[in-house]
PDB file of C-alpha atoms in Angstrom:
ATOM      1  CA  LEU A   1     -21.282 -14.115   4.683  1.00 91.00           C
ATOM      2  CA  GLU A   2     -23.733 -11.129   4.811  1.00 91.00           C
ATOM      3  CA  PHE A   3     -25.729 -13.068   7.641  1.00 93.00           C
ATOM      4  CA  TYR A   4     -22.680 -12.714   9.790  1.00 93.00           C
ATOM      5  CA  GLY A   5     -21.951  -9.096   8.474  1.00 93.00           C
ATOM      6  CA  LYS A   6     -25.550  -8.261  10.120  1.00 92.00           C
ATOM      7  CA  LEU A   7     -23.833  -9.045  13.581  1.00 94.00           C
ATOM      8  CA  PRO A   8     -26.157 -11.446  14.697  1.00 93.00           C
ATOM      9  CA  GLY A   9     -24.804 -12.439  17.856  1.00 90.00           C
ATOM     10  CA  LEU A  10     -23.239  -9.436  19.203  1.00 89.00           C
ATOM     11  CA  SER A  11     -26.495  -7.111  18.403  1.00 87.00           C
ATOM     12  CA  ALA A  12     -28.489 -10.046  20.737  1.00 90.00           C
ATOM     13  CA  THR A  13     -25.613  -9.906  23.606  1.00 91.00           C
ATOM     14  CA  PRO A  14     -26.619  -9.962  27.224  1.00 92.00           C
ATOM     15  CA  ASP A  15     -23.028  -8.455  28.297  1.00 94.00           C
ATOM     16  CA  PRO A  16     -23.579  -5.308  29.274  1.00 93.00           C
ATOM     17  CA  GLU A  17     -20.174  -3.959  28.171  1.00 94.00           C
ATOM     18  CA  LEU A  18     -20.043  -5.472  24.938  1.00 93.00           C
ATOM     19  CA  ARG A  19     -23.419  -4.312  24.131  1.00 93.00           C
ATOM     20  CA  ALA A  20     -22.391  -0.741  25.093  1.00 94.00           C
ATOM     21  CA  GLU A  21     -19.387  -0.986  22.985  1.00 94.00           C
ATOM     22  CA  TYR A  22     -21.645  -2.164  20.148  1.00 94.00           C
ATOM     23  CA  THR A  23     -24.008   0.647  20.717  1.00 94.00           C
ATOM     24  CA  ARG A  24     -21.125   3.251  20.217  1.00 95.00           C
ATOM     25  CA  ILE A  25     -19.461   1.910  17.173  1.00 95.00           C
ATOM     26  CA  VAL A  26     -23.218   1.656  15.879  1.00 94.00           C
ATOM     27  CA  GLU A  27     -23.380   5.452  16.436  1.00 95.00           C
ATOM     28  CA  GLU A  28     -19.861   5.948  14.792  1.00 93.00           C
ATOM     29  CA  GLY A  29     -21.257   4.244  11.710  1.00 93.00           C
ATOM     30  CA  GLY A  30     -18.757   1.900  12.132  1.00 94.00           C
ATOM     31  CA  THR A  31     -20.453  -1.840  11.842  1.00 95.00           C
ATOM     32  CA  PRO A  32     -19.532  -3.979   8.775  1.00 95.00           C
ATOM     33  CA  GLU A  33     -23.506  -3.546   7.448  1.00 94.00           C
ATOM     34  CA  GLN A  34     -22.778   0.454   7.672  1.00 94.00           C
ATOM     35  CA  LEU A  35     -19.704   0.623   6.149  1.00 94.00           C
ATOM     36  CA  THR A  36     -21.199  -1.121   3.018  1.00 93.00           C
ATOM     37  CA  GLN A  37     -21.903   2.384   0.940  1.00 79.00           C
ATOM     38  CA  ALA A  38     -24.881   2.758  -0.735  1.00 78.00           C
ATOM     39  CA  SER A  39     -23.382   3.392  -4.717  1.00 83.00           C
ATOM     40  CA  ILE A  40     -22.868   6.394  -5.980  1.00 91.00           C
ATOM     41  CA  PRO A  41     -24.049   7.087  -9.542  1.00 94.00           C
ATOM     42  CA  ASP A  42     -21.609   6.118 -12.096  1.00 94.00           C
ATOM     43  CA  GLU A  43     -21.364   9.163 -14.011  1.00 95.00           C
ATOM     44  CA  GLU A  44     -19.881  10.540 -10.780  1.00 96.00           C
ATOM     45  CA  ASN A  45     -17.838   7.486  -9.895  1.00 97.00           C
ATOM     46  CA  ILE A  46     -14.039   7.104 -10.652  1.00 97.00           C
ATOM     47  CA  ALA A  47     -14.198   3.214 -10.101  1.00 97.00           C
ATOM     48  CA  ALA A  48     -17.295   2.771 -12.007  1.00 96.00           C
ATOM     49  CA  GLY A  49     -15.161   3.840 -15.101  1.00 96.00           C
ATOM     50  CA  LEU A  50     -12.836   0.863 -14.360  1.00 97.00           C
ATOM     51  CA  ARG A  51     -15.327  -2.219 -14.691  1.00 92.00           C
ATOM     52  CA  SER A  52     -14.677  -4.273 -17.623  1.00 91.00           C
ATOM     53  CA  LEU A  53     -11.276  -2.812 -18.707  1.00 96.00           C
ATOM     54  CA  PHE A  54      -9.669  -6.513 -18.476  1.00 97.00           C
ATOM     55  CA  PRO A  55     -11.103  -9.568 -18.545  1.00 96.00           C
ATOM     56  CA  ALA A  56     -11.345 -10.833 -14.931  1.00 95.00           C
ATOM     57  CA  ASP A  57     -10.044 -14.357 -15.273  1.00 96.00           C
ATOM     58  CA  LYS A  58      -6.905 -12.497 -16.921  1.00 97.00           C
ATOM     59  CA  LEU A  59      -6.036  -9.876 -14.043  1.00 97.00           C
ATOM     60  CA  ASP A  60      -3.622 -11.958 -12.070  1.00 98.00           C
ATOM     61  CA  GLU A  61      -1.989 -12.902 -15.729  1.00 98.00           C
ATOM     62  CA  ILE A  62      -1.585  -9.047 -16.931  1.00 98.00           C
ATOM     63  CA  LEU A  63      -0.592  -7.512 -13.770  1.00 98.00           C
ATOM     64  CA  GLN A  64       2.182 -10.218 -13.545  1.00 98.00           C
ATOM     65  CA  GLU A  65       3.202  -8.995 -16.990  1.00 98.00           C
ATOM     66  CA  THR A  66       3.649  -5.449 -15.701  1.00 98.00           C
ATOM     67  CA  GLU A  67       5.478  -6.925 -13.214  1.00 97.00           C
ATOM     68  CA  ARG A  68       8.121  -8.594 -15.210  1.00 97.00           C
ATOM     69  CA  ILE A  69       8.309  -5.578 -17.752  1.00 97.00           C
ATOM     70  CA  MET A  70       8.966  -3.170 -14.623  1.00 97.00           C
ATOM     71  CA  PRO A  71      12.903  -2.516 -13.737  1.00 95.00           C
ATOM     72  CA  PRO A  72      13.997  -4.052 -10.434  1.00 91.00           C
ATOM     73  CA  ALA A  73      13.584  -2.001  -7.467  1.00 84.00           C
ATOM     74  CA  LYS A  74      17.191  -1.128  -6.790  1.00 85.00           C
ATOM     75  CA  LEU A  75      17.611   0.103 -10.017  1.00 88.00           C
ATOM     76  CA  GLY A  76      14.484   2.586  -9.717  1.00 91.00           C
ATOM     77  CA  PHE A  77      12.300   3.891 -12.676  1.00 95.00           C
ATOM     78  CA  GLN A  78      15.630   3.192 -15.276  1.00 94.00           C
ATOM     79  CA  PHE A  79      14.133   1.313 -18.243  1.00 96.00           C
ATOM     80  CA  ASP A  80      16.846  -0.382 -20.468  1.00 95.00           C
ATOM     81  CA  PRO A  81      16.301  -0.260 -24.325  1.00 96.00           C
ATOM     82  CA  VAL A  82      14.891  -3.888 -24.153  1.00 97.00           C
ATOM     83  CA  ARG A  83      12.214  -2.793 -20.891  1.00 97.00           C
ATOM     84  CA  LEU A  84      11.485   0.138 -22.653  1.00 97.00           C
ATOM     85  CA  HIS A  85      10.188  -1.440 -25.706  1.00 98.00           C
ATOM     86  CA  ARG A  86       8.425  -4.053 -24.116  1.00 98.00           C
ATOM     87  CA  ALA A  87       6.911  -1.403 -22.264  1.00 98.00           C
ATOM     88  CA  GLY A  88       5.582   0.220 -25.064  1.00 97.00           C
ATOM     89  CA  VAL A  89       4.331  -3.049 -27.150  1.00 98.00           C
ATOM     90  CA  PHE A  90       2.138  -3.677 -23.854  1.00 98.00           C
ATOM     91  CA  TRP A  91       1.037   0.230 -23.602  1.00 98.00           C
ATOM     92  CA  LYS A  92      -0.078  -0.010 -27.135  1.00 97.00           C
ATOM     93  CA  GLN A  93      -1.654  -3.065 -26.718  1.00 97.00           C
ATOM     94  CA  TYR A  94      -4.022  -1.576 -23.355  1.00 98.00           C
ATOM     95  CA  GLN A  95      -3.768   2.130 -24.897  1.00 98.00           C
ATOM     96  CA  LYS A  96      -7.937   2.299 -25.060  1.00 97.00           C
ATOM     97  CA  ALA A  97      -7.994   0.709 -21.571  1.00 98.00           C
ATOM     98  CA  TRP A  98      -5.430   3.542 -20.425  1.00 98.00           C
ATOM     99  CA  GLN A  99      -7.247   6.188 -22.011  1.00 98.00           C
ATOM    100  CA  GLN A 100     -10.629   5.237 -20.542  1.00 97.00           C
ATOM    101  CA  ALA A 101      -9.025   4.958 -17.124  1.00 98.00           C
ATOM    102  CA  ARG A 102      -7.965   8.668 -17.876  1.00 98.00           C
ATOM    103  CA  GLN A 103     -11.165   9.684 -18.971  1.00 97.00           C
ATOM    104  CA  ALA A 104     -12.623   8.026 -15.691  1.00 97.00           C
ATOM    105  CA  LEU A 105     -10.264   9.975 -13.338  1.00 97.00           C
ATOM    106  CA  GLU A 106     -12.383  13.001 -14.589  1.00 96.00           C
ATOM    107  CA  ARG A 107     -15.003  12.147 -12.674  1.00 97.00           C
ATOM    108  CA  PRO A 108     -15.301  13.875  -9.026  1.00 96.00           C
ATOM    109  CA  ARG A 109     -15.824  10.884  -6.661  1.00 95.00           C
ATOM    110  CA  CYS A 110     -14.289   7.387  -6.081  1.00 96.00           C
ATOM    111  CA  GLN A 111     -15.940   4.333  -4.346  1.00 95.00           C
ATOM    112  CA  PHE A 112     -15.187   0.850  -4.777  1.00 96.00           C
ATOM    113  CA  GLY A 113     -17.713  -0.320  -3.524  1.00 93.00           C
ATOM    114  CA  ILE A 114     -16.452  -2.787  -0.583  1.00 95.00           C
ATOM    115  CA  ARG A 115     -18.837  -5.199   0.687  1.00 95.00           C
ATOM    116  CA  LEU A 116     -17.513  -5.056   4.239  1.00 95.00           C
ATOM    117  CA  VAL A 117     -20.868  -6.765   5.115  1.00 95.00           C
ATOM    118  CA  GLU A 118     -19.473  -9.951   3.329  1.00 96.00           C
ATOM    119  CA  GLY A 119     -16.204  -9.805   5.762  1.00 95.00           C
ATOM    120  CA  ASP A 120     -13.195 -11.129   4.301  1.00 94.00           C
ATOM    121  CA  GLY A 121     -15.297 -12.356   1.488  1.00 95.00           C
ATOM    122  CA  ALA A 122     -15.313  -9.302   0.138  1.00 95.00           C
ATOM    123  CA  ASP A 123     -14.209  -9.024  -3.570  1.00 96.00           C
ATOM    124  CA  LEU A 124     -11.005  -6.687  -3.953  1.00 97.00           C
ATOM    125  CA  SER A 125      -9.970  -7.516  -7.199  1.00 97.00           C
ATOM    126  CA  PHE A 126     -10.671  -4.062  -8.424  1.00 98.00           C
ATOM    127  CA  ILE A 127      -7.033  -3.020  -6.893  1.00 98.00           C
ATOM    128  CA  LYS A 128      -5.444  -5.204  -9.445  1.00 98.00           C
ATOM    129  CA  VAL A 129      -7.148  -3.032 -12.086  1.00 98.00           C
ATOM    130  CA  VAL A 130      -5.756   0.055 -10.664  1.00 98.00           C
ATOM    131  CA  TRP A 131      -2.436  -2.078 -10.488  1.00 98.00           C
ATOM    132  CA  ILE A 132      -2.500  -2.422 -14.110  1.00 98.00           C
ATOM    133  CA  VAL A 133      -3.721   0.836 -15.135  1.00 98.00           C
ATOM    134  CA  ALA A 134      -1.384   2.322 -12.916  1.00 98.00           C
ATOM    135  CA  ARG A 135       1.199   0.376 -14.844  1.00 98.00           C
ATOM    136  CA  LEU A 136       0.492   1.539 -17.850  1.00 98.00           C
ATOM    137  CA  GLU A 137       0.736   5.032 -16.919  1.00 98.00           C
ATOM    138  CA  MET A 138       4.005   4.398 -15.532  1.00 98.00           C
ATOM    139  CA  PHE A 139       5.092   3.076 -19.230  1.00 98.00           C
ATOM    140  CA  TYR A 140       3.793   5.848 -20.771  1.00 98.00           C
ATOM    141  CA  ALA A 141       5.882   8.239 -18.324  1.00 98.00           C
ATOM    142  CA  ALA A 142       9.168   6.108 -19.061  1.00 98.00           C
ATOM    143  CA  GLU A 143       8.553   6.541 -22.970  1.00 97.00           C
ATOM    144  CA  GLN A 144       7.884  10.416 -22.455  1.00 98.00           C
ATOM    145  CA  LEU A 145      10.675  10.765 -20.175  1.00 97.00           C
ATOM    146  CA  HIS A 146      13.130   9.063 -23.082  1.00 96.00           C
ATOM    147  CA  ARG A 147      11.856  11.865 -25.558  1.00 96.00           C
ATOM    148  CA  LYS A 148      12.406  14.218 -22.825  1.00 96.00           C
ATOM    149  CA  ALA A 149       9.137  15.255 -22.730  1.00 97.00           C
ATOM    150  CA  LEU A 150       8.634  16.247 -18.846  1.00 97.00           C
ATOM    151  CA  ALA A 151       5.196  17.954 -18.538  1.00 96.00           C
ATOM    152  CA  GLU A 152       3.518  14.583 -20.135  1.00 97.00           C
ATOM    153  CA  ALA A 153       5.501  12.504 -17.442  1.00 98.00           C
ATOM    154  CA  ILE A 154       4.610  14.943 -14.928  1.00 98.00           C
ATOM    155  CA  ASP A 155       1.331  14.737 -16.237  1.00 97.00           C
ATOM    156  CA  SER A 156       1.075  10.748 -15.550  1.00 98.00           C
ATOM    157  CA  LEU A 157       2.932  11.376 -12.391  1.00 98.00           C
ATOM    158  CA  GLU A 158      -0.327  13.495 -11.358  1.00 98.00           C
ATOM    159  CA  ARG A 159      -2.619  10.682 -12.220  1.00 98.00           C
ATOM    160  CA  LEU A 160      -0.452   8.061  -9.967  1.00 98.00           C
ATOM    161  CA  LEU A 161      -0.995   9.635  -7.309  1.00 98.00           C
ATOM    162  CA  ARG A 162      -4.815   9.873  -7.692  1.00 97.00           C
ATOM    163  CA  TRP A 163      -5.225   6.109  -8.071  1.00 98.00           C
ATOM    164  CA  CYS A 164      -3.061   6.243  -4.768  1.00 97.00           C
ATOM    165  CA  HIS A 165      -5.571   9.206  -3.542  1.00 96.00           C
ATOM    166  CA  CYS A 166      -8.444   6.566  -4.818  1.00 96.00           C
ATOM    167  CA  LEU A 167      -7.049   3.266  -3.008  1.00 96.00           C
ATOM    168  CA  GLY A 168      -6.085   5.048   0.122  1.00 95.00           C
ATOM    169  CA  GLY A 169      -9.768   6.266   0.601  1.00 94.00           C
ATOM    170  CA  GLU A 170     -11.464   3.386   1.089  1.00 95.00           C
ATOM    171  CA  LYS A 171     -12.488   2.043   4.864  1.00 94.00           C
ATOM    172  CA  HIS A 172     -10.150  -1.081   4.379  1.00 94.00           C
ATOM    173  CA  PHE A 173      -6.616  -2.280   5.352  1.00 93.00           C
ATOM    174  CA  GLU A 174      -5.758  -3.939   2.159  1.00 96.00           C
ATOM    175  CA  PRO A 175      -6.582  -1.083  -1.088  1.00 96.00           C
ATOM    176  CA  ARG A 176      -4.907   1.384   1.983  1.00 95.00           C
ATOM    177  CA  GLY A 177      -1.796  -0.596   2.055  1.00 95.00           C
ATOM    178  CA  GLN A 178      -1.479  -1.425  -1.535  1.00 97.00           C
ATOM    179  CA  ALA A 179      -1.441   2.634  -2.115  1.00 97.00           C
ATOM    180  CA  ALA A 180       1.086   2.963  -0.028  1.00 96.00           C
ATOM    181  CA  PHE A 181       3.202   0.295  -2.294  1.00 97.00           C
ATOM    182  CA  LEU A 182       1.801   2.004  -5.554  1.00 98.00           C
ATOM    183  CA  ARG A 183       2.985   5.423  -3.732  1.00 97.00           C
ATOM    184  CA  SER A 184       6.440   4.344  -3.619  1.00 96.00           C
ATOM    185  CA  GLU A 185       6.582   3.248  -6.976  1.00 97.00           C
ATOM    186  CA  ALA A 186       5.106   6.655  -8.054  1.00 97.00           C
ATOM    187  CA  LEU A 187       7.979   8.310  -6.311  1.00 97.00           C
ATOM    188  CA  GLN A 188      10.212   6.467  -8.155  1.00 97.00           C
ATOM    189  CA  VAL A 189       8.995   8.429 -11.269  1.00 98.00           C
ATOM    190  CA  LEU A 190       9.239  11.240  -9.586  1.00 98.00           C
ATOM    191  CA  GLU A 191      12.598  10.821  -8.493  1.00 97.00           C
ATOM    192  CA  ALA A 192      13.352   9.945 -12.332  1.00 97.00           C
ATOM    193  CA  ILE A 193      11.777  13.371 -13.511  1.00 98.00           C
ATOM    194  CA  VAL A 194      13.699  15.356 -11.328  1.00 97.00           C
ATOM    195  CA  ARG A 195      16.826  13.705 -12.019  1.00 96.00           C
ATOM    196  CA  ARG A 196      16.478  14.776 -15.872  1.00 96.00           C
ATOM    197  CA  PRO A 197      19.026  17.015 -16.837  1.00 96.00           C
ATOM    198  CA  GLU A 198      16.754  19.280 -19.057  1.00 95.00           C
ATOM    199  CA  ILE A 199      14.648  19.745 -15.958  1.00 97.00           C
ATOM    200  CA  GLN A 200      13.575  23.738 -15.506  1.00 96.00           C
ATOM    201  CA  ARG A 201      12.419  25.501 -12.699  1.00 97.00           C
ATOM    202  CA  VAL A 202       8.650  25.742 -14.064  1.00 96.00           C
ATOM    203  CA  HIS A 203       9.005  21.418 -13.646  1.00 97.00           C
ATOM    204  CA  LEU A 204      10.241  21.689 -10.235  1.00 97.00           C
ATOM    205  CA  GLU A 205       7.275  24.286  -8.834  1.00 97.00           C
ATOM    206  CA  LYS A 206       4.790  21.942 -10.641  1.00 97.00           C
ATOM    207  CA  LEU A 207       6.049  18.824  -8.672  1.00 98.00           C
ATOM    208  CA  SER A 208       5.832  21.040  -5.411  1.00 97.00           C
ATOM    209  CA  LEU A 209       2.629  21.601  -5.939  1.00 97.00           C
ATOM    210  CA  LEU A 210       1.580  18.635  -6.963  1.00 97.00           C
ATOM    211  CA  LEU A 211       2.801  16.762  -3.829  1.00 96.00           C
ATOM    212  CA  GLN A 212       1.931  19.254  -1.577  1.00 97.00           C
ATOM    213  CA  ALA A 213      -1.873  18.611  -2.769  1.00 96.00           C
ATOM    214  CA  HIS A 214      -1.786  15.077  -2.416  1.00 95.00           C
ATOM    215  CA  LEU A 215      -0.288  15.467   1.259  1.00 95.00           C
ATOM    216  CA  ASP A 216      -3.111  17.712   1.935  1.00 95.00           C
ATOM    217  CA  GLN A 217      -5.595  15.254   0.230  1.00 92.00           C
ATOM    218  CA  TRP A 218      -4.325  12.355   2.267  1.00 91.00           C
ATOM    219  CA  PRO A 219      -7.250  10.081   3.708  1.00 90.00           C
ATOM    220  CA  PRO A 220      -7.476  10.015   7.324  1.00 90.00           C
ATOM    221  CA  ASP A 221      -4.957   7.270   8.647  1.00 88.00           C
ATOM    222  CA  ALA A 222      -8.067   5.698  11.141  1.00 90.00           C
ATOM    223  CA  TYR A 223      -9.989   4.741   7.795  1.00 89.00           C
ATOM    224  CA  ALA A 224      -7.831   1.296   7.354  1.00 89.00           C
ATOM    225  CA  TRP A 225      -8.819   0.800  11.138  1.00 92.00           C
ATOM    226  CA  ILE A 226     -12.292   1.632  11.166  1.00 93.00           C
ATOM    227  CA  GLY A 227     -11.983  -1.129   8.579  1.00 93.00           C
ATOM    228  CA  GLU A 228     -10.030  -3.483  10.063  1.00 94.00           C
ATOM    229  CA  ARG A 229     -12.067  -3.530  13.446  1.00 94.00           C
ATOM    230  CA  ALA A 230     -15.231  -4.112  11.114  1.00 95.00           C
ATOM    231  CA  LEU A 231     -13.730  -6.809   9.854  1.00 94.00           C
ATOM    232  CA  GLY A 232     -12.917  -8.182  13.340  1.00 93.00           C
ATOM    233  CA  MET A 233     -16.657  -7.768  14.397  1.00 92.00           C
ATOM    234  CA  HIS A 234     -17.614  -9.865  11.115  1.00 93.00           C
TER     235      HIS A 234
END
């Protein structure tokens, strides 16, 4: 896969128009090999803090369990007593992973290290890990809402939006798309917070600032298509 990621046929093509297009993409830094970034130091990388949180062969099973606990989409972020209990049990089971993920978010940058040079064979399992830690955050938020602890629930929402930002910042269509799905669930958490009868003006002001900051930091939409083009070239 990596051999083809270096585009041996395209770089050697005699077709002048194709060579010109290839040269332009190289100048933009958009080939699969160029988009396979050198890793950043672990101590600066949020993504590095997610390694080994869950057994690789158990990711699907754990993620599916979170799916079963989440309320149906038509109900929004409304947990009945049974679901709330199950969410609490799940959260306690993986509380250590939840804490480590939160600590990782204190790092300044996030790079998942997608090897676009491997094309569609690149490892994207980190998306499942992000979903799991995000669901842990949602279950924690549900418990805080039940306790009427709105400040803590808002804190969870902020972390959820940061995970969305991390996924959306990759130059690859799949994590970008998954960021959109995760953001839709985060906004259900937002709605649940805003609908609480005990909400105060200070909470609304913080939520407004939080959403504005998320929009201000929105990764360019072109990122997804730069990665998509590189996959097509591969």
